[in-house]
């Protein structure tokens, strides 16, 4: 029978290996996806997951750690790790030519377009404040309710709603400002993909 979060936490505090393994199996896939969406790098996402669980174990060893809301606690650690990473090493700028060539062999325009959209969204998210970025990711990508986000951020629900409102307004401004430039870049890439002698034409 699947253990409740409370039972898992009680077991983890006793260093029960089955409880610790269950916590890892239950939460590591979601944490990996969360980190990968923010970093765009599989190795960094794996590092983030490893560090998140290391910090959880260290907290238990020090007599600390969560007594409830384990998932929120883990995501808070992961988010803080990513923020610390990009304070030391800012996220790489979006290279549209590189994004195109990475997908052009397999082909084609649709894959390049999808990759561009993902990269544009990731770049836009990093123009938000860290808390705004976390609210957007948890609410609209992970599908969390505001109450769970409030627990992860250790803020009142009203503050979470305000962060969400400001984040969406900021994203709207970012995309409105960048939309003309992005349309021109996409047009250039699309034309390049369709040119005779381009890598995609040769692959076809």
PDB file of C-alpha atoms in Angstrom:
ATOM      1  CA  UNK A   1       0.000   0.000   0.000  1.00  0.00           C
ATOM      2  CA  UNK A   2       1.262   3.448  -0.922  1.00  0.00           C
ATOM      3  CA  UNK A   3       2.458   5.355   2.121  1.00  0.00           C
ATOM      4  CA  UNK A   4       1.155   8.815   2.902  1.00  0.00           C
ATOM      5  CA  UNK A   5       3.507  11.774   2.886  1.00  0.00           C
ATOM      6  CA  UNK A   6       3.356  11.913   6.677  1.00  0.00           C
ATOM      7  CA  UNK A   7       4.366   8.245   6.956  1.00  0.00           C
ATOM      8  CA  UNK A   8       7.223   8.800   4.530  1.00  0.00           C
ATOM      9  CA  UNK A   9       8.494  11.760   6.535  1.00  0.00           C
ATOM     10  CA  UNK A  10       8.317   9.802   9.774  1.00  0.00           C
ATOM     11  CA  UNK A  11      10.283   6.972   8.181  1.00  0.00           C
ATOM     12  CA  UNK A  12      12.826   9.329   6.629  1.00  0.00           C
ATOM     13  CA  UNK A  13      13.507  10.942   9.996  1.00  0.00           C
ATOM     14  CA  UNK A  14      14.399   7.478  11.309  1.00  0.00           C
ATOM     15  CA  UNK A  15      16.617   6.994   8.215  1.00  0.00           C
ATOM     16  CA  UNK A  16      14.402   4.158   7.036  1.00  0.00           C
ATOM     17  CA  UNK A  17      15.865   3.184   3.654  1.00  0.00           C
ATOM     18  CA  UNK A  18      12.528   2.116   2.207  1.00  0.00           C
ATOM     19  CA  UNK A  19      10.971   5.475   3.091  1.00  0.00           C
ATOM     20  CA  UNK A  20      13.921   7.394   1.652  1.00  0.00           C
ATOM     21  CA  UNK A  21      13.809   5.332  -1.544  1.00  0.00           C
ATOM     22  CA  UNK A  22      10.069   5.913  -1.868  1.00  0.00           C
ATOM     23  CA  UNK A  23      10.529   9.670  -1.461  1.00  0.00           C
ATOM     24  CA  UNK A  24      13.150   9.650  -4.206  1.00  0.00           C
ATOM     25  CA  UNK A  25      11.081   7.493  -6.568  1.00  0.00           C
ATOM     26  CA  UNK A  26       7.964   9.560  -5.997  1.00  0.00           C
ATOM     27  CA  UNK A  27       9.395  13.041  -6.401  1.00  0.00           C
ATOM     28  CA  UNK A  28      12.597  12.835  -8.468  1.00  0.00           C
ATOM     29  CA  UNK A  29      10.919  12.560 -11.921  1.00  0.00           C
ATOM     30  CA  UNK A  30       8.888  15.735 -11.377  1.00  0.00           C
ATOM     31  CA  UNK A  31      11.878  17.581  -9.941  1.00  0.00           C
ATOM     32  CA  UNK A  32      13.962  16.571 -12.947  1.00  0.00           C
ATOM     33  CA  UNK A  33      11.355  17.870 -15.394  1.00  0.00           C
ATOM     34  CA  UNK A  34      11.012  21.089 -13.415  1.00  0.00           C
ATOM     35  CA  UNK A  35      14.781  21.667 -13.430  1.00  0.00           C
ATOM     36  CA  UNK A  36      15.124  20.717 -17.092  1.00  0.00           C
ATOM     37  CA  UNK A  37      12.426  23.183 -18.146  1.00  0.00           C
ATOM     38  CA  UNK A  38      14.264  25.974 -16.350  1.00  0.00           C
ATOM     39  CA  UNK A  39      17.817  25.071 -17.365  1.00  0.00           C
ATOM     40  CA  UNK A  40      17.341  23.369 -20.736  1.00  0.00           C
ATOM     41  CA  UNK A  41      20.256  21.106 -19.779  1.00  0.00           C
ATOM     42  CA  UNK A  42      19.909  17.431 -18.826  1.00  0.00           C
ATOM     43  CA  UNK A  43      23.160  17.360 -16.840  1.00  0.00           C
ATOM     44  CA  UNK A  44      22.216  20.435 -14.832  1.00  0.00           C
ATOM     45  CA  UNK A  45      18.773  18.978 -14.181  1.00  0.00           C
ATOM     46  CA  UNK A  46      20.357  15.780 -12.841  1.00  0.00           C
ATOM     47  CA  UNK A  47      22.711  17.826 -10.659  1.00  0.00           C
ATOM     48  CA  UNK A  48      19.755  19.780  -9.327  1.00  0.00           C
ATOM     49  CA  UNK A  49      17.873  16.615  -8.346  1.00  0.00           C
ATOM     50  CA  UNK A  50      20.944  15.120  -6.663  1.00  0.00           C
ATOM     51  CA  UNK A  51      21.637  18.307  -4.709  1.00  0.00           C
ATOM     52  CA  UNK A  52      17.985  18.636  -3.702  1.00  0.00           C
ATOM     53  CA  UNK A  53      17.930  15.198  -2.081  1.00  0.00           C
ATOM     54  CA  UNK A  54      21.361  15.713  -0.553  1.00  0.00           C
ATOM     55  CA  UNK A  55      20.102  18.874   1.152  1.00  0.00           C
ATOM     56  CA  UNK A  56      16.986  17.064   2.331  1.00  0.00           C
ATOM     57  CA  UNK A  57      19.099  14.328   3.946  1.00  0.00           C
ATOM     58  CA  UNK A  58      21.410  16.882   5.515  1.00  0.00           C
ATOM     59  CA  UNK A  59      18.406  18.691   6.981  1.00  0.00           C
ATOM     60  CA  UNK A  60      17.160  15.426   8.527  1.00  0.00           C
ATOM     61  CA  UNK A  61      20.627  14.720   9.937  1.00  0.00           C
ATOM     62  CA  UNK A  62      20.600  18.150  11.587  1.00  0.00           C
ATOM     63  CA  UNK A  63      17.202  17.514  13.150  1.00  0.00           C
ATOM     64  CA  UNK A  64      15.515  19.880  10.709  1.00  0.00           C
ATOM     65  CA  UNK A  65      13.651  19.359   7.454  1.00  0.00           C
ATOM     66  CA  UNK A  66       9.933  19.453   6.720  1.00  0.00           C
ATOM     67  CA  UNK A  67       7.266  18.083   9.025  1.00  0.00           C
ATOM     68  CA  UNK A  68       4.665  18.379   6.267  1.00  0.00           C
ATOM     69  CA  UNK A  69       4.359  19.603   2.658  1.00  0.00           C
ATOM     70  CA  UNK A  70       7.366  17.553   1.549  1.00  0.00           C
ATOM     71  CA  UNK A  71       6.802  18.199  -2.158  1.00  0.00           C
ATOM     72  CA  UNK A  72       6.722  21.961  -1.621  1.00  0.00           C
ATOM     73  CA  UNK A  73       9.912  21.740   0.445  1.00  0.00           C
ATOM     74  CA  UNK A  74      11.736  19.808  -2.290  1.00  0.00           C
ATOM     75  CA  UNK A  75      10.683  22.204  -5.037  1.00  0.00           C
ATOM     76  CA  UNK A  76      11.803  25.152  -2.934  1.00  0.00           C
ATOM     77  CA  UNK A  77      15.266  23.592  -2.596  1.00  0.00           C
ATOM     78  CA  UNK A  78      15.427  22.909  -6.346  1.00  0.00           C
ATOM     79  CA  UNK A  79      14.323  26.422  -7.233  1.00  0.00           C
ATOM     80  CA  UNK A  80      16.872  27.976  -4.881  1.00  0.00           C
ATOM     81  CA  UNK A  81      19.613  25.802  -6.385  1.00  0.00           C
ATOM     82  CA  UNK A  82      18.745  27.003  -9.889  1.00  0.00           C
ATOM     83  CA  UNK A  83      18.639  30.634  -8.747  1.00  0.00           C
ATOM     84  CA  UNK A  84      22.066  30.256  -7.122  1.00  0.00           C
ATOM     85  CA  UNK A  85      23.408  28.627 -10.283  1.00  0.00           C
ATOM     86  CA  UNK A  86      22.337  31.511 -12.497  1.00  0.00           C
ATOM     87  CA  UNK A  87      23.583  34.127 -10.080  1.00  0.00           C
ATOM     88  CA  UNK A  88      27.038  32.636 -10.567  1.00  0.00           C
ATOM     89  CA  UNK A  89      26.565  31.821 -14.242  1.00  0.00           C
ATOM     90  CA  UNK A  90      23.807  33.695 -16.112  1.00  0.00           C
ATOM     91  CA  UNK A  91      21.706  31.567 -18.483  1.00  0.00           C
ATOM     92  CA  UNK A  92      23.188  31.488 -21.992  1.00  0.00           C
ATOM     93  CA  UNK A  93      21.638  33.909 -24.479  1.00  0.00           C
ATOM     94  CA  UNK A  94      19.255  32.488 -27.036  1.00  0.00           C
ATOM     95  CA  UNK A  95      21.166  31.632 -30.218  1.00  0.00           C
ATOM     96  CA  UNK A  96      18.592  31.320 -32.960  1.00  0.00           C
ATOM     97  CA  UNK A  97      21.008  29.989 -35.563  1.00  0.00           C
ATOM     98  CA  UNK A  98      22.234  27.307 -33.168  1.00  0.00           C
ATOM     99  CA  UNK A  99      18.660  26.363 -32.262  1.00  0.00           C
ATOM    100  CA  UNK A 100      17.854  25.951 -35.948  1.00  0.00           C
ATOM    101  CA  UNK A 101      20.853  23.811 -36.827  1.00  0.00           C
ATOM    102  CA  UNK A 102      20.339  21.534 -33.825  1.00  0.00           C
ATOM    103  CA  UNK A 103      16.996  20.408 -35.259  1.00  0.00           C
ATOM    104  CA  UNK A 104      17.403  20.941 -38.999  1.00  0.00           C
ATOM    105  CA  UNK A 105      18.775  17.499 -39.795  1.00  0.00           C
ATOM    106  CA  UNK A 106      15.723  15.720 -38.373  1.00  0.00           C
ATOM    107  CA  UNK A 107      13.911  18.238 -39.976  1.00  0.00           C
ATOM    108  CA  UNK A 108      12.287  20.333 -40.519  1.00  0.00           C
ATOM    109  CA  UNK A 109      10.570  23.550 -39.874  1.00  0.00           C
ATOM    110  CA  UNK A 110       8.147  22.348 -37.215  1.00  0.00           C
ATOM    111  CA  UNK A 111      10.866  21.007 -34.912  1.00  0.00           C
ATOM    112  CA  UNK A 112      12.908  24.173 -35.259  1.00  0.00           C
ATOM    113  CA  UNK A 113       9.818  26.258 -34.531  1.00  0.00           C
ATOM    114  CA  UNK A 114       8.974  24.220 -31.428  1.00  0.00           C
ATOM    115  CA  UNK A 115      12.501  24.513 -30.112  1.00  0.00           C
ATOM    116  CA  UNK A 116      12.468  28.255 -30.653  1.00  0.00           C
ATOM    117  CA  UNK A 117       9.217  28.579 -28.744  1.00  0.00           C
ATOM    118  CA  UNK A 118      10.649  26.639 -25.792  1.00  0.00           C
ATOM    119  CA  UNK A 119      13.821  28.707 -25.766  1.00  0.00           C
ATOM    120  CA  UNK A 120      11.930  31.981 -26.059  1.00  0.00           C
ATOM    121  CA  UNK A 121       9.729  31.054 -23.115  1.00  0.00           C
ATOM    122  CA  UNK A 122      12.723  30.029 -21.022  1.00  0.00           C
ATOM    123  CA  UNK A 123      14.499  33.287 -21.869  1.00  0.00           C
ATOM    124  CA  UNK A 124      11.371  35.269 -20.965  1.00  0.00           C
ATOM    125  CA  UNK A 125      11.034  33.450 -17.630  1.00  0.00           C
ATOM    126  CA  UNK A 126      14.551  34.493 -16.676  1.00  0.00           C
ATOM    127  CA  UNK A 127      13.563  38.126 -17.133  1.00  0.00           C
ATOM    128  CA  UNK A 128      11.105  37.735 -14.254  1.00  0.00           C
ATOM    129  CA  UNK A 129      12.072  37.904 -10.599  1.00  0.00           C
ATOM    130  CA  UNK A 130      12.938  34.513  -9.053  1.00  0.00           C
ATOM    131  CA  UNK A 131       9.665  34.400  -7.106  1.00  0.00           C
ATOM    132  CA  UNK A 132       7.582  35.377 -10.143  1.00  0.00           C
ATOM    133  CA  UNK A 133       9.333  32.684 -12.166  1.00  0.00           C
ATOM    134  CA  UNK A 134       8.652  30.043  -9.533  1.00  0.00           C
ATOM    135  CA  UNK A 135       4.968  30.963  -9.313  1.00  0.00           C
ATOM    136  CA  UNK A 136       4.539  30.733 -13.096  1.00  0.00           C
ATOM    137  CA  UNK A 137       6.334  27.380 -13.286  1.00  0.00           C
ATOM    138  CA  UNK A 138       4.445  25.798 -10.411  1.00  0.00           C
ATOM    139  CA  UNK A 139       1.037  27.177 -11.351  1.00  0.00           C
ATOM    140  CA  UNK A 140       0.992  26.818 -15.129  1.00  0.00           C
ATOM    141  CA  UNK A 141       3.571  24.112 -15.854  1.00  0.00           C
ATOM    142  CA  UNK A 142       3.353  21.853 -12.800  1.00  0.00           C
ATOM    143  CA  UNK A 143      -0.353  22.556 -12.264  1.00  0.00           C
ATOM    144  CA  UNK A 144      -0.144  23.338  -8.547  1.00  0.00           C
ATOM    145  CA  UNK A 145      -2.938  25.080  -6.673  1.00  0.00           C
ATOM    146  CA  UNK A 146      -2.209  28.460  -5.101  1.00  0.00           C
ATOM    147  CA  UNK A 147      -2.313  26.953  -1.596  1.00  0.00           C
ATOM    148  CA  UNK A 148       0.500  24.504  -2.436  1.00  0.00           C
ATOM    149  CA  UNK A 149       2.546  27.281  -4.037  1.00  0.00           C
ATOM    150  CA  UNK A 150       2.046  29.411  -0.927  1.00  0.00           C
ATOM    151  CA  UNK A 151       3.499  26.566   1.123  1.00  0.00           C
ATOM    152  CA  UNK A 152       6.498  26.222  -1.206  1.00  0.00           C
ATOM    153  CA  UNK A 153       7.206  29.952  -1.093  1.00  0.00           C
ATOM    154  CA  UNK A 154       6.244  30.287   2.576  1.00  0.00           C
ATOM    155  CA  UNK A 155       3.939  33.162   1.696  1.00  0.00           C
ATOM    156  CA  UNK A 156       0.217  33.894   2.127  1.00  0.00           C
ATOM    157  CA  UNK A 157      -2.061  32.828  -0.723  1.00  0.00           C
ATOM    158  CA  UNK A 158      -2.859  36.481  -1.424  1.00  0.00           C
ATOM    159  CA  UNK A 159       0.830  37.220  -1.966  1.00  0.00           C
ATOM    160  CA  UNK A 160       1.080  34.279  -4.380  1.00  0.00           C
ATOM    161  CA  UNK A 161      -1.870  35.606  -6.389  1.00  0.00           C
ATOM    162  CA  UNK A 162      -0.248  39.040  -6.531  1.00  0.00           C
ATOM    163  CA  UNK A 163       3.032  37.512  -7.741  1.00  0.00           C
ATOM    164  CA  UNK A 164       1.143  35.557 -10.375  1.00  0.00           C
ATOM    165  CA  UNK A 165      -0.645  38.691 -11.601  1.00  0.00           C
ATOM    166  CA  UNK A 166       2.609  40.680 -11.827  1.00  0.00           C
ATOM    167  CA  UNK A 167       4.423  37.798 -13.533  1.00  0.00           C
ATOM    168  CA  UNK A 168       1.766  37.413 -16.230  1.00  0.00           C
ATOM    169  CA  UNK A 169       1.699  41.164 -16.822  1.00  0.00           C
ATOM    170  CA  UNK A 170       5.494  41.172 -17.161  1.00  0.00           C
ATOM    171  CA  UNK A 171       5.444  38.242 -19.595  1.00  0.00           C
ATOM    172  CA  UNK A 172       2.785  39.976 -21.649  1.00  0.00           C
ATOM    173  CA  UNK A 173       4.989  43.074 -21.921  1.00  0.00           C
ATOM    174  CA  UNK A 174       8.041  40.972 -22.787  1.00  0.00           C
ATOM    175  CA  UNK A 175       6.282  39.130 -25.601  1.00  0.00           C
ATOM    176  CA  UNK A 176       4.656  42.284 -26.938  1.00  0.00           C
ATOM    177  CA  UNK A 177       8.051  43.995 -27.034  1.00  0.00           C
ATOM    178  CA  UNK A 178       9.831  41.048 -28.603  1.00  0.00           C
ATOM    179  CA  UNK A 179       7.100  39.865 -30.957  1.00  0.00           C
ATOM    180  CA  UNK A 180       8.209  41.901 -33.965  1.00  0.00           C
ATOM    181  CA  UNK A 181      11.816  40.811 -33.630  1.00  0.00           C
ATOM    182  CA  UNK A 182      10.843  37.163 -33.130  1.00  0.00           C
ATOM    183  CA  UNK A 183       8.551  37.181 -36.178  1.00  0.00           C
ATOM    184  CA  UNK A 184      11.382  38.487 -38.353  1.00  0.00           C
ATOM    185  CA  UNK A 185      13.823  35.891 -36.978  1.00  0.00           C
ATOM    186  CA  UNK A 186      11.354  33.065 -37.537  1.00  0.00           C
ATOM    187  CA  UNK A 187      10.745  34.248 -41.099  1.00  0.00           C
ATOM    188  CA  UNK A 188      14.488  34.232 -41.766  1.00  0.00           C
ATOM    189  CA  UNK A 189      14.859  30.727 -40.330  1.00  0.00           C
ATOM    190  CA  UNK A 190      11.841  29.461 -42.255  1.00  0.00           C
ATOM    191  CA  UNK A 191      13.269  30.831 -45.497  1.00  0.00           C
ATOM    192  CA  UNK A 192      16.623  29.217 -44.719  1.00  0.00           C
ATOM    193  CA  UNK A 193      14.999  25.849 -44.135  1.00  0.00           C
ATOM    194  CA  UNK A 194      13.251  25.998 -47.487  1.00  0.00           C
ATOM    195  CA  UNK A 195      16.288  27.139 -49.506  1.00  0.00           C
ATOM    196  CA  UNK A 196      17.745  24.677 -52.002  1.00  0.00           C
ATOM    197  CA  UNK A 197      21.040  23.414 -50.651  1.00  0.00           C
ATOM    198  CA  UNK A 198      20.130  24.031 -46.993  1.00  0.00           C
ATOM    199  CA  UNK A 199      20.833  21.216 -44.518  1.00  0.00           C
ATOM    200  CA  UNK A 200      17.138  20.338 -44.256  1.00  0.00           C
ATOM    201  CA  UNK A 201      16.755  20.210 -48.052  1.00  0.00           C
ATOM    202  CA  UNK A 202      19.766  17.928 -48.318  1.00  0.00           C
ATOM    203  CA  UNK A 203      18.393  15.662 -45.595  1.00  0.00           C
ATOM    204  CA  UNK A 204      15.140  15.355 -47.514  1.00  0.00           C
TER     205      UNK A 204
END
